[in-house]
Amino acid sequence: MKKYSVKINISRIAEFSNELFVITFFLIILDLTGLKLPHSVGKTYTILFLAGVLLRVFLLIIDRNTYKALCRNLSNFFSLGGAILLPLLLGLLLAVSTAELFHYPGLVQEHLNLKFDPIRWMSAMLLILTPSAIILLLKSRLRKKLLTIFIPKIFYLLLFLTAMAWTGRYLFLYLDTIYYDNYSFATFHIHPVGFTNLSMSLASLSAFVFIFMMLKNRKELYNSSPKVSDLLMGFQGVYQTLSLSIIQALTLVSMFGALILYSQYATQKIALSYANLHNISKSTQSEATSYLLGGRQSYGWIAEYTDFIKTVTPDNAVIFIPPQIEHWTWTGNKFFMLYFLYPRKMVVATDLYQGIPESVTHVLISHGLLKDVDEDAASFGWPKIIISSAQISRIDLIDRSNLEKNTILGEAYYQDPSTERWGIITLR
Amino acid sequence: MLSQISLFISFYIGSIGFLYILKDKSSWIEKLGLSFPIASVIWSLVWWLLNWLFATPINATLGYITMCVSIFLGLGAILLIRKDNKYIRKFTPGLSLSSMATSILIALLAAMMLTNIVYNINTPITDWDSLTLYDFRALRAAENQSLEIEPLQNSYILGYPLYTSIGHLYGYVFDSHSPKLFYSLLYLSGILIFYSLLLKVTSNLISTLGATTLGLYPLIVQHSYMAYTNLAHSFFVGFAFLYLFEWWRSGSNRNLFLSSFFIMASSWTRSVEPFFMVYLGILLIMIVQKHRRVRFLISILPVLILRQLWEYYRTIRLESGSANVALEVAGLTNSTLDLMKTIANPEHLSIVWNFFIENAILPHKSLLLAIFFATLHFIIVRSRSGYMLMLINGSLALFIFLGTLQFSLVYQNWINIPGSLTKVSMTMIPVLIYYVFYSFRSNS
């Protein structure tokens, strides 16, 4: 790297960045102990930590040798810290996740009066400390045993446990969806959400193994005697012993964090897919559509409703439908209604009170799909105009809750906001 | 159902044969990945043109003919041209930690893909845009054995090209009720192509990690379950740029051909967002660097021809076609003028900017940290290819922002449909993830 003749006191910058890290770590530890710190503290230490990293990078660009030399002071402190904190964190994390699995998520946070989710924070800390801990383990006297026996065993165990936690999560979510909400807690006293945290903790642990696997020049590492200067913050150690640069290691860690989130989403999607498939396995096409759109009391109603309309109208019917506003964004969409009612034709009203055009043979009765608690009840119900009995040949109605069908003959139609009505008016 | 699956298998056989004829030297994973997009796009164009120009009915017979031609082409090519095993990547089974990690990732990805296929085969379509447009068109075309029928001849439906609708027709012509299988296969192909693209520049582990990231990316997973055009469009635009980049990096003409194919396919999937303009810009920069003007012309030809053809098809079908075009031109001129004015209007600009950040950037915040570090890496090592990828990503983001700005001027209700911006921003995902994993290249 080219040397720049910039007159900056590099040693001051290095010291300053070290100080930033110390402050950050103390703040994190204070936060973890549950002291009532103001909200801005959380933001502050994130900023401080990032500022520290940026300063390091800046130094790296300016002068690599000075950077290395000046980073020694505190490196020892952090890697030792890593070695003590890591097992402690591991134990705590597993204990907390397991406890919450059988009681309820947020148990620890509530009882210790913490402002943050301890599991998330511990997982994040683990990710930060993992590299330094790896280096330290590698340089210890036990290294040969560690490499040949301990690490692979931990790896297999972790993979197994992560897989189990994921499977558990999937299984109980599946049970909840096919039976009823809260089924798994009522029956087994287990929270599916607890598995989320457990799998997250386990997945953070596997970061440990993952970074280990990126080691390429492992042999050199065994033979060299441990150097304290290698161990700064873990990342510095990774930078020197892996074939990855410090920034690539950071990229990898942040990508790994993202991947954990994605896997959680994916496993949840897998579980819900099979639960949905189970629930629609014995239903007809329109029942399945209804279920997948949220059921009869939600948008799913459209499937069964249009099925009914098809049975009471001929193929050449011209149906007058509400304008696509307010409660009629679905039933007022010409193309949407056409999908279900083709080959019948749709005529869309221009406003809520428009009279019936001449070409029309049927008028849709649509209450409005979703009931919003805040909405004024009077705003529901279409058509809003009165249609005299002379114009009407018959009115076919269907009950949304029990699918009961009802035909009215020789009566005028007028809108009654207090009753929910769905159906179709056949004009003379 | 069985016929639909046979048709898709014949697509694979046909394309692999096609790639053999072209003496393509890629790995079998890449061939497998490329097969479905190539075959489905080409056959959809063929079906459309046959139906339009010769009024060929779109029915099971056409499906079986397609199947026979595909298999004939594929088997013929494989039998005629001597198989060259040299290029087939051989896997040596081993139980190292790295291969264990790879297999775990692959298992996760495989579970996702398998679930996706099982789910998509067994569930009906419930997505709004598909109900009002893509699937509606496919159903009506299947009933009437033609795309040239009355309910499909209006400006709303003709505003969207036919690719995914014909994708549904691949099932409907055989009376199969699983049109969504098409999306599962696209999803599968996308991941395979992405993996093989990364494998050209990094190690097996990193490529698998990259492919898993793409395959499990929430927005991509979500869209692989939906009958929307966005998944196909994102993959096609992404791969067009990635193959273009690969061509720029390695100079193989095959990559330019594939890139030009994918950008055409993206225009055949969605014509509303003209990403081919960004493509032309990037291509121009590359050409200036490499002095290859003839290839430039050849590579942009497919997309331009297809767009013109589709525009012509649309115009002659809309009753007031000429008036529409005139209106569009007037609208475009006006909105360009407005755009100029808006750039000078900081208030509107800041509203659009906030909207853009909230709906196009923040949904991808899980990637931002990695992107930041990858960028830092490229700057420190002064990687030229890194800068090129940065340019591609930057242009895509800028294009989406300008598009939002333009849209905010022509459509009053723009601020109430944030979802569509997020869907458009999905187009950046393949290139962004590639960008992050490309930063591991220098040491593999």
XYZ file of C-alpha atoms in Angstrom, chain A residues 1 4 50 53-54 57 60-61 151-152 155-156 159 166 210 212-214 216 218 243-245 247-248 250-252 254-255 258-259 261-263 265-267 269-270 273-274 276-277 280 285 288-289 292-293 324 329-330 333 335-336 338-340 342 345, chain B residues 95 97-98 100-101 104-105 108 111-112 114-115 118-119 122-126 128 131-132 135-136 139-140 143-144 151 154 156-157 205-206 209 212-213 216-218 221-222 225 366-367 369-370 372-374 376-377 380 382 436-437 439-443:
122
model
C 0.000 0.000 0.000
C 0.979 9.021 2.095
C -18.757 1.615 13.682
C -14.067 0.100 12.748
C -13.904 2.969 10.280
C -9.864 0.862 8.135
C -5.042 0.396 7.353
C -5.203 2.454 4.196
C -14.181 -28.751 16.741
C -15.608 -31.331 14.320
C -19.761 -28.808 14.509
C -21.816 -31.956 14.053
C -25.716 -28.761 13.041
C -35.682 -25.668 13.005
C -18.234 -21.280 9.667
C -13.226 -21.590 11.278
C -13.827 -23.324 7.992
C -12.575 -20.335 6.109
C -6.860 -21.778 4.747
C -4.094 -23.735 9.158
C -6.716 -15.713 3.545
C -9.547 -13.228 3.977
C -8.849 -9.576 4.512
C -13.014 -6.297 5.348
C -13.848 -9.548 3.646
C -16.634 -8.333 8.003
C -18.561 -8.847 4.765
C -18.804 -12.549 5.522
C -22.680 -9.493 7.985
C -23.792 -11.777 5.170
C -28.492 -11.852 6.978
C -28.562 -15.493 5.934
C -32.705 -14.193 9.020
C -33.461 -15.516 5.552
C -33.333 -19.131 6.700
C -38.185 -16.795 6.928
C -37.706 -19.748 4.603
C -38.372 -22.394 7.253
C -42.633 -20.428 4.752
C -42.011 -24.170 4.421
C -46.918 -24.176 3.006
C -47.447 -27.702 4.294
C -51.942 -24.735 4.041
C -51.698 -27.781 1.810
C -56.996 -27.370 1.537
C -60.980 -25.158 -6.166
C -59.181 -23.530 -1.599
C -59.116 -20.062 -3.144
C -55.894 -18.945 0.810
C -57.387 -15.462 0.539
C -63.978 0.741 -7.474
C -61.995 -2.134 -4.315
C -62.404 -5.845 -5.077
C -62.900 -4.068 -10.281
C -61.253 -7.405 -14.522
C -61.263 -9.008 -11.124
C -64.549 -11.004 -14.901
C -61.998 -13.583 -13.761
C -64.622 -15.290 -11.623
C -66.669 -14.828 -17.287
C -70.184 -8.966 -18.881
C -16.526 -35.320 4.114
C -15.925 -29.455 6.810
C -16.301 -27.300 3.758
C -20.373 -30.547 4.914
C -21.246 -26.858 5.069
C -26.151 -28.250 4.660
C -26.776 -25.170 2.565
C -31.848 -26.078 3.082
C -36.118 -28.242 1.067
C -37.251 -24.785 0.014
C -39.180 -28.992 -3.102
C -41.778 -27.346 -0.877
C -45.290 -29.280 -4.125
C -47.135 -26.152 -3.002
C -51.452 -28.076 -5.479
C -52.721 -24.543 -4.946
C -54.884 -22.292 -7.129
C -53.825 -18.779 -8.115
C -54.876 -16.121 -5.606
C -54.517 -9.970 -7.605
C -56.438 -12.848 -11.415
C -57.145 -9.625 -13.232
C -54.120 -15.875 -15.489
C -57.334 -14.370 -16.827
C -57.730 -19.064 -19.094
C -59.635 -17.226 -21.804
C -60.983 -21.810 -23.676
C -60.932 -20.216 -27.108
C -61.973 -9.744 -23.850
C -58.139 -3.836 -24.459
C -55.077 -2.703 -19.904
C -54.475 -6.321 -20.837
C -18.452 -22.876 -0.824
C -18.815 -19.169 -1.546
C -23.506 -19.500 -0.003
C -28.492 -19.927 -0.917
C -28.678 -16.227 -0.132
C -33.763 -17.863 0.523
C -34.031 -14.111 0.054
C -37.503 -13.380 1.484
C -39.139 -16.779 -1.904
C -42.390 -14.852 -1.642
C -45.047 -18.705 -4.623
C -30.339 -6.883 5.617
C -27.905 -6.643 2.705
C -23.976 -3.809 5.786
C -22.475 -6.469 3.545
C -20.975 -1.441 2.504
C -18.056 -3.714 3.374
C -17.886 -5.141 -0.139
C -14.961 -0.768 0.922
C -13.078 -3.848 -0.216
C -9.159 -0.566 -1.102
C -8.898 -0.831 -6.500
C -21.280 -8.917 -2.307
C -19.950 -12.380 -3.092
C -15.697 -9.361 -3.237
C -14.334 -12.752 -2.120
C -12.866 -13.341 -5.516
C -9.333 -11.994 -5.107
C -8.284 -14.724 -2.777
